[in-house]
Amino acid sequence: MEKKISQIVNKARRQLESIKNLKEFDKLWLTFFGSSGIFTGEVKKVSRLKAFEKPRAGKLINASKKELEALFANKKAQLLKKGVPSKIDVTLPGKKPQIGHLHPQTLVLNDLMDIFRFLGYRVAVGPEIETEWYNFQSLNFPPDHPAMDTQQSLKVPTDKNGNAILRTQTSSMQVRIMEKSPLPLRVIVPGKCFRYEAVDSSHGFEFWQLEGFAVDKNIRLTDLFGTIEFVLKKLMGESTKLRFACTNFPFVEPGVDTYMECTVCKGKGCSFCKQTGWSEIMPAGMIHPNVLKNSKIDSQKWQGFAFAIGLSRAVTLRYGIDDLRILTNPDLRILSQF
Ligand SMILES: [Zn+2]
């Protein structure tokens, strides 16, 4: 039996060498291990041996079975490797498909809307082409007043009087909303604005603004300070440094300007903050009684505050970007960093 088993193993070794594909391999496997295979035949013989011969034969069969199985396994591995076309390497990790994501400006806008919704504000949208009345006069800009020079508008030749403009601020929605809505009110208006302005690292002729206002009884300047501080610290981080200054806008009295420590230079002074270490982020103030009057609201009973955030400015300050023109650059290498 020993001789016979040794012949079977040698035969398998010889025949496996000439196998070229898996089909031939399967056929050969059956020749040895199938129910009437050569090796199976030897295994069956063990049961017919005398009791004293069985242990030795069993040992021999087990050892040769292991040897044969190893020979067949090696050959199968060789055939599998050979059978795969060279262009595909199954051992290489797959290519990750590129997945898009939201633009940093959208991320900041979404965060701002969440923060204001938490404070009870609703979100409104309005037209980008606006009348001069809603963009300027209703907000207490007297006709031909020099204050309008700071917001030079782009005219749109649409109506017969030629006074339609691209809105310079989303505050143009303030009177539109106030004259139609029941009080009290808490509203934010995000949207695109346009100004005839030289483009530089911190200004664009086309930019996103988020205007907001609240009208209620007994609203005070301190409520405005509290709102600004809460919103900016939630958006920029609790350690954000802020400072307020008096300023003058026709639509508010008193007017407040909010400055945030420049995140690009950490307050040391750079071209983005014009070497001051601070960047204007949120102009605001108490709504001027004339604006309430234009909305048919009794300013003796109701007060309000209004504020605006330059969205692109907020994005650049949040991420420490020294040039807001980067945000409109279509280079994916830049945008994929956010
Ligand atoms: Zn700076």
CSV table of C-alpha atoms and ligand atoms in Angstrom, one decimal:
chain,number,residue,atom,x,y,z
A,1,MET,CA,0.0,0.0,0.0
A,2,GLU,CA,2.9,2.3,0.8
A,3,LYS,CA,4.3,1.9,-2.7
A,4,LYS,CA,0.9,2.5,-4.3
A,5,ILE,CA,0.3,5.7,-2.3
A,6,SER,CA,3.7,7.0,-3.2
A,7,GLN,CA,3.0,6.3,-6.9
A,8,ILE,CA,-0.4,8.2,-6.6
A,9,VAL,CA,1.3,11.3,-5.0
A,10,ASN,CA,4.0,11.3,-7.8
A,11,LYS,CA,1.4,10.9,-10.5
A,12,ALA,CA,-0.6,13.9,-9.1
A,13,ARG,CA,2.6,16.0,-9.0
A,14,ARG,CA,3.4,15.1,-12.6
A,15,GLN,CA,-0.1,15.7,-13.9
A,16,LEU,CA,-0.6,18.9,-12.0
A,17,GLU,CA,2.4,20.4,-13.8
A,18,SER,CA,0.7,20.1,-17.2
A,19,ILE,CA,-2.6,21.6,-16.0
A,20,LYS,CA,-3.3,24.9,-17.8
A,21,ASN,CA,-6.7,26.1,-16.6
A,22,LEU,CA,-9.3,25.7,-13.9
A,23,LYS,CA,-11.4,23.4,-16.0
A,24,GLU,CA,-8.6,20.9,-16.3
A,25,PHE,CA,-7.8,21.4,-12.7
A,26,ASP,CA,-11.4,20.4,-11.6
A,27,LYS,CA,-11.2,17.3,-13.8
A,28,LEU,CA,-7.9,16.2,-12.3
A,29,TRP,CA,-9.2,16.8,-8.8
A,30,LEU,CA,-12.1,14.4,-9.5
A,31,THR,CA,-9.7,11.8,-10.9
A,32,PHE,CA,-8.0,11.7,-7.5
A,33,PHE,CA,-10.7,12.7,-4.9
A,34,GLY,CA,-14.0,11.9,-6.7
A,35,SER,CA,-16.2,9.1,-5.3
A,36,SER,CA,-14.4,6.6,-7.7
A,37,GLY,CA,-11.1,8.5,-7.7
A,38,ILE,CA,-7.7,6.9,-7.4
A,39,PHE,CA,-6.9,8.2,-3.9
A,40,THR,CA,-10.5,7.6,-2.7
A,41,GLY,CA,-10.1,4.0,-3.8
A,42,GLU,CA,-7.0,3.6,-1.5
A,43,VAL,CA,-8.9,5.2,1.4
A,44,LYS,CA,-11.7,2.7,1.0
A,45,LYS,CA,-9.2,-0.2,1.1
A,46,VAL,CA,-8.3,0.7,4.7
A,47,SER,CA,-11.6,-0.5,6.0
A,48,ARG,CA,-10.9,-3.9,4.5
A,49,LEU,CA,-7.6,-4.4,6.2
A,50,LYS,CA,-7.0,-6.5,9.2
A,51,ALA,CA,-7.3,-4.7,12.6
A,52,PHE,CA,-3.5,-4.7,13.3
A,53,GLU,CA,-2.8,-3.2,9.8
A,54,LYS,CA,-5.3,-0.3,10.2
A,55,PRO,CA,-3.4,2.2,12.4
A,56,ARG,CA,-0.3,2.3,10.2
A,57,ALA,CA,-2.4,2.5,7.0
A,58,GLY,CA,-4.6,5.2,8.4
A,59,LYS,CA,-1.6,7.3,9.4
A,60,LEU,CA,-0.1,6.9,5.9
A,61,ILE,CA,-3.4,7.8,4.2
A,62,ASN,CA,-3.8,11.0,6.4
A,63,ALA,CA,-0.2,12.2,5.7
A,64,SER,CA,-0.6,11.6,1.9
A,65,LYS,CA,-4.0,13.3,1.8
A,66,LYS,CA,-2.4,16.4,3.4
A,67,GLU,CA,0.4,16.3,0.8
A,68,LEU,CA,-2.0,15.9,-2.1
A,69,GLU,CA,-4.3,18.6,-0.9
A,70,ALA,CA,-1.3,21.0,-0.6
A,71,LEU,CA,-0.2,20.2,-4.1
A,72,PHE,CA,-3.7,20.9,-5.5
A,73,ALA,CA,-4.1,24.1,-3.4
A,74,ASN,CA,-0.8,25.5,-4.7
A,75,LYS,CA,-1.7,24.8,-8.3
A,76,LYS,CA,-5.1,26.4,-7.9
A,77,ALA,CA,-3.5,29.6,-6.5
A,78,GLN,CA,-1.2,29.7,-9.4
A,79,LEU,CA,-4.0,29.3,-11.9
A,80,LEU,CA,-6.1,32.0,-10.2
A,81,LYS,CA,-3.3,34.5,-10.3
A,82,LYS,CA,-2.5,33.7,-13.9
A,83,GLY,CA,-6.2,33.8,-14.9
A,84,VAL,CA,-6.6,37.5,-13.9
A,85,PRO,CA,-6.0,39.9,-16.8
A,86,SER,CA,-2.9,42.0,-16.2
A,87,LYS,CA,-4.8,45.3,-16.4
A,88,ILE,CA,-6.7,44.5,-13.2
A,89,ASP,CA,-4.8,44.0,-10.0
A,90,VAL,CA,-7.4,42.8,-7.4
A,91,THR,CA,-4.9,43.4,-4.6
A,92,LEU,CA,-4.8,47.2,-5.2
A,93,PRO,CA,-7.2,49.3,-3.1
A,94,GLY,CA,-10.2,50.7,-5.1
A,95,LYS,CA,-10.4,54.3,-6.4
A,96,LYS,CA,-12.6,56.4,-4.1
A,97,PRO,CA,-15.3,58.2,-6.1
A,98,GLN,CA,-15.1,62.0,-5.7
A,99,ILE,CA,-18.0,63.2,-3.5
A,100,GLY,CA,-19.1,66.8,-3.7
A,101,HIS,CA,-19.8,69.0,-0.7
A,102,LEU,CA,-21.3,72.3,0.2
A,103,HIS,CA,-19.5,75.5,-0.6
A,104,PRO,CA,-18.0,77.2,2.5
A,105,GLN,CA,-20.4,80.1,2.1
A,106,THR,CA,-23.4,77.8,2.1
A,107,LEU,CA,-21.9,76.1,5.3
A,108,VAL,CA,-21.7,79.4,7.1
A,109,LEU,CA,-25.1,80.5,5.8
A,110,ASN,CA,-26.7,77.2,7.1
A,111,ASP,CA,-25.0,77.7,10.5
A,112,LEU,CA,-26.3,81.3,10.7
A,113,MET,CA,-29.8,80.3,9.8
A,114,ASP,CA,-29.7,77.6,12.5
A,115,ILE,CA,-28.5,80.1,15.1
A,116,PHE,CA,-31.1,82.7,14.3
A,117,ARG,CA,-33.9,80.1,14.1
A,118,PHE,CA,-32.9,79.0,17.6
A,119,LEU,CA,-33.4,82.7,18.7
A,120,GLY,CA,-36.9,82.6,17.1
A,121,TYR,CA,-36.2,84.3,13.8
A,122,ARG,CA,-37.8,83.3,10.5
A,123,VAL,CA,-36.1,83.3,7.2
A,124,ALA,CA,-37.4,85.5,4.3
A,125,VAL,CA,-36.2,86.0,0.7
A,126,GLY,CA,-36.8,88.9,-1.7
A,127,PRO,CA,-36.1,90.3,-5.2
A,128,GLU,CA,-32.6,91.1,-6.3
A,129,ILE,CA,-33.9,93.8,-8.7
A,130,GLU,CA,-35.4,96.4,-6.4
A,131,THR,CA,-37.0,99.8,-6.5
A,132,GLU,CA,-35.0,102.8,-5.1
A,133,TRP,CA,-37.8,103.3,-2.6
A,134,TYR,CA,-37.4,100.0,-0.8
A,135,ASN,CA,-33.6,100.0,-1.2
A,136,PHE,CA,-33.0,103.6,-0.1
A,137,GLN,CA,-35.8,106.0,0.5
A,138,SER,CA,-38.0,103.8,2.7
A,139,LEU,CA,-34.9,103.2,4.8
A,140,ASN,CA,-34.5,106.9,5.5
A,141,PHE,CA,-32.0,107.8,2.8
A,142,PRO,CA,-33.2,111.2,1.6
A,143,PRO,CA,-33.1,111.6,-2.2
A,144,ASP,CA,-29.7,112.5,-3.5
A,145,HIS,CA,-28.3,112.2,0.0
A,146,PRO,CA,-24.5,111.6,0.0
A,147,ALA,CA,-24.9,108.6,2.3
A,148,MET,CA,-26.0,106.7,-0.9
A,149,ASP,CA,-22.4,107.2,-2.2
A,150,THR,CA,-21.2,104.5,0.1
A,151,GLN,CA,-23.6,102.1,-1.6
A,152,GLN,CA,-23.3,103.0,-5.3
A,153,SER,CA,-25.9,101.1,-7.1
A,154,LEU,CA,-26.1,99.4,-10.5
A,155,LYS,CA,-29.1,100.6,-12.5
A,156,VAL,CA,-31.3,98.2,-14.4
A,157,PRO,CA,-33.3,99.7,-17.3
A,158,THR,CA,-36.5,97.9,-16.6
A,159,ASP,CA,-39.2,100.3,-15.5
A,160,LYS,CA,-40.3,103.4,-17.5
A,161,ASN,CA,-38.9,105.7,-14.8
A,162,GLY,CA,-35.6,104.0,-15.0
A,163,ASN,CA,-35.3,103.7,-11.3
A,164,ALA,CA,-34.9,99.9,-10.8
A,165,ILE,CA,-31.6,98.9,-9.4
A,166,LEU,CA,-29.8,95.8,-8.3
A,167,ARG,CA,-30.3,95.8,-4.6
A,168,THR,CA,-27.2,97.1,-2.6
A,169,GLN,CA,-28.4,95.5,0.6
A,170,THR,CA,-30.9,92.9,1.7
A,171,SER,CA,-32.2,95.5,4.1
A,172,SER,CA,-34.4,96.4,1.1
A,173,MET,CA,-36.7,93.7,2.4
A,174,GLN,CA,-37.2,95.4,5.8
A,175,VAL,CA,-40.0,97.8,4.9
A,176,ARG,CA,-41.5,95.2,2.5
A,177,ILE,CA,-41.9,92.8,5.4
A,178,MET,CA,-42.8,95.3,8.1
A,179,GLU,CA,-45.6,96.9,6.2
A,180,LYS,CA,-47.4,93.6,5.6
A,181,SER,CA,-46.7,91.4,8.7
A,182,PRO,CA,-48.3,91.4,12.1
A,183,LEU,CA,-46.1,92.4,15.0
A,184,PRO,CA,-43.9,91.4,16.8
A,185,LEU,CA,-41.4,90.4,14.2
A,186,ARG,CA,-38.0,88.6,14.1
A,187,VAL,CA,-36.8,88.0,10.5
A,188,ILE,CA,-33.5,87.4,8.7
A,189,VAL,CA,-33.1,87.9,5.0
A,190,PRO,CA,-30.1,86.2,3.4
A,191,GLY,CA,-29.3,87.0,-0.3
A,192,LYS,CA,-27.1,88.4,-3.0
A,193,CYS,CA,-26.3,92.2,-3.2
A,194,PHE,CA,-24.5,94.2,-5.8
A,195,ARG,CA,-22.6,97.5,-5.6
A,196,TYR,CA,-20.5,99.5,-8.1
A,197,GLU,CA,-17.3,98.9,-6.1
A,198,ALA,CA,-13.7,98.3,-6.8
A,199,VAL,CA,-12.8,94.7,-6.1
A,200,ASP,CA,-10.1,94.0,-3.6
A,201,SER,CA,-9.1,91.3,-1.0
A,202,SER,CA,-12.0,92.4,1.3
A,203,HIS,CA,-14.6,93.8,-1.1
A,204,GLY,CA,-16.6,92.4,-4.0
A,205,PHE,CA,-19.0,94.0,-6.4
A,206,GLU,CA,-21.3,91.0,-5.9
A,207,PHE,CA,-21.6,89.6,-2.4
A,208,TRP,CA,-23.9,87.8,0.0
A,209,GLN,CA,-25.5,89.6,2.9
A,210,LEU,CA,-27.6,88.4,5.8
A,211,GLU,CA,-29.8,91.2,7.0
A,212,GLY,CA,-32.0,90.8,10.1
A,213,PHE,CA,-34.3,92.8,12.3
A,214,ALA,CA,-36.6,92.5,15.3
A,215,VAL,CA,-39.6,94.7,16.1
A,216,ASP,CA,-41.3,94.4,19.5
A,217,LYS,CA,-42.3,96.4,22.6
A,218,ASN,CA,-39.5,97.5,24.9
A,219,ILE,CA,-36.6,96.4,22.7
A,220,ARG,CA,-33.4,98.1,23.8
A,221,LEU,CA,-29.8,98.6,22.5
A,222,THR,CA,-28.6,96.1,25.0
A,223,ASP,CA,-30.8,93.4,23.4
A,224,LEU,CA,-29.0,94.1,20.1
A,225,PHE,CA,-25.6,93.8,21.8
A,226,GLY,CA,-26.7,90.5,23.4
A,227,THR,CA,-27.9,89.2,20.1
A,228,ILE,CA,-24.8,90.1,18.2
A,229,GLU,CA,-22.5,88.6,20.8
A,230,PHE,CA,-24.5,85.4,21.0
A,231,VAL,CA,-24.6,84.9,17.2
A,232,LEU,CA,-21.0,85.7,16.5
A,233,LYS,CA,-19.6,83.6,19.3
A,234,LYS,CA,-21.8,80.7,18.2
A,235,LEU,CA,-20.6,81.1,14.6
A,236,MET,CA,-16.9,82.0,15.2
A,237,GLY,CA,-16.2,80.3,18.6
A,238,GLU,CA,-16.6,81.4,22.2
A,239,SER,CA,-13.2,83.0,22.4
A,240,THR,CA,-14.0,85.5,19.6
A,241,LYS,CA,-13.1,89.1,20.6
A,242,LEU,CA,-15.6,91.8,19.6
A,243,ARG,CA,-15.8,95.5,20.0
A,244,PHE,CA,-18.6,98.0,19.3
A,245,ALA,CA,-18.3,101.5,17.9
A,246,CYS,CA,-20.7,104.3,17.2
A,247,THR,CA,-21.4,104.9,13.6
A,248,ASN,CA,-23.9,106.6,11.4
A,249,PHE,CA,-26.4,104.9,9.0
A,250,PRO,CA,-29.6,106.7,7.9
A,251,PHE,CA,-31.8,103.7,8.8
A,252,VAL,CA,-30.7,103.4,12.4
A,253,GLU,CA,-30.4,105.6,15.4
A,254,PRO,CA,-28.1,105.1,17.2
A,255,GLY,CA,-25.9,103.2,14.7
A,256,VAL,CA,-23.5,100.6,15.9
A,257,ASP,CA,-20.6,99.0,14.1
A,258,THR,CA,-19.3,95.6,15.3
A,259,TYR,CA,-15.7,94.7,14.8
A,260,MET,CA,-14.2,91.3,15.3
A,261,GLU,CA,-10.5,90.6,16.0
A,262,CYS,CA,-8.9,89.8,12.6
A,263,THR,CA,-8.5,86.0,12.4
A,264,VAL,CA,-6.0,86.2,9.6
A,265,CYS,CA,-3.3,88.1,11.7
A,266,LYS,CA,-4.8,87.4,15.2
A,267,GLY,CA,-5.0,91.2,15.8
A,268,LYS,CA,-1.5,92.0,14.8
A,269,GLY,CA,-2.4,93.9,11.6
A,270,CYS,CA,-2.4,92.7,8.0
A,271,SER,CA,-3.6,93.8,4.5
A,272,PHE,CA,-7.0,92.1,5.1
A,273,CYS,CA,-7.8,94.2,8.2
A,274,LYS,CA,-6.0,97.2,6.7
A,275,GLN,CA,-3.3,96.9,9.5
A,276,THR,CA,-5.9,97.7,12.2
A,277,GLY,CA,-6.1,94.1,13.7
A,278,TRP,CA,-9.9,94.4,13.6
A,279,SER,CA,-12.4,93.7,10.8
A,280,GLU,CA,-15.9,95.1,10.5
A,281,ILE,CA,-18.4,92.3,10.6
A,282,MET,CA,-21.8,93.3,11.6
A,283,PRO,CA,-23.2,96.9,11.2
A,284,ALA,CA,-26.3,97.4,13.2
A,285,GLY,CA,-28.4,99.8,15.2
A,286,MET,CA,-31.9,100.7,16.6
A,287,ILE,CA,-34.4,101.0,13.7
A,288,HIS,CA,-34.9,104.7,12.9
A,289,PRO,CA,-38.5,106.0,13.8
A,290,ASN,CA,-38.8,107.2,10.1
A,291,VAL,CA,-38.3,103.6,8.9
A,292,LEU,CA,-41.0,102.4,11.2
A,293,LYS,CA,-43.2,105.2,10.0
A,294,ASN,CA,-42.6,104.2,6.4
A,295,SER,CA,-43.9,100.7,7.4
A,296,LYS,CA,-47.0,102.2,9.1
A,297,ILE,CA,-45.7,101.2,12.5
A,298,ASP,CA,-46.3,103.4,15.6
A,299,SER,CA,-42.8,104.1,16.8
A,300,GLN,CA,-44.2,105.3,20.2
A,301,LYS,CA,-45.4,101.7,20.8
A,302,TRP,CA,-42.9,99.6,19.0
A,303,GLN,CA,-39.2,99.6,18.7
A,304,GLY,CA,-36.7,97.5,16.8
A,305,PHE,CA,-33.2,96.8,16.0
A,306,ALA,CA,-31.6,95.8,12.7
A,307,PHE,CA,-28.2,94.3,11.7
A,308,ALA,CA,-26.4,92.9,8.7
A,309,ILE,CA,-23.6,90.4,8.2
A,310,GLY,CA,-21.5,90.3,5.1
A,311,LEU,CA,-21.5,86.6,4.5
A,312,SER,CA,-18.3,86.4,2.4
A,313,ARG,CA,-16.6,88.5,5.1
A,314,ALA,CA,-17.9,86.0,7.8
A,315,VAL,CA,-16.5,83.1,5.8
A,316,THR,CA,-13.1,84.6,5.3
A,317,LEU,CA,-12.9,85.5,9.0
A,318,ARG,CA,-14.1,82.1,10.2
A,319,TYR,CA,-11.6,80.2,8.1
A,320,GLY,CA,-8.8,82.8,8.3
A,321,ILE,CA,-8.7,83.4,4.5
A,322,ASP,CA,-6.9,86.6,3.5
A,323,ASP,CA,-8.7,87.2,0.2
A,324,LEU,CA,-12.4,86.8,-0.3
A,325,ARG,CA,-11.9,86.5,-4.1
A,326,ILE,CA,-10.8,82.9,-3.3
A,327,LEU,CA,-14.4,82.0,-2.5
A,328,THR,CA,-15.5,82.6,-6.1
A,329,ASN,CA,-12.5,80.8,-7.5
A,330,PRO,CA,-13.7,77.5,-9.2
A,331,ASP,CA,-10.4,75.7,-8.4
A,332,LEU,CA,-11.5,72.5,-6.6
A,333,ARG,CA,-8.1,72.2,-4.9
A,334,ILE,CA,-9.2,75.3,-2.9
A,335,LEU,CA,-12.8,74.4,-2.3
A,336,SER,CA,-12.1,70.8,-1.3
A,337,GLN,CA,-10.2,72.1,1.8
A,338,PHE,CA,-13.4,73.1,3.6
B,1,ZN,ZN,-5.5,91.2,10.0
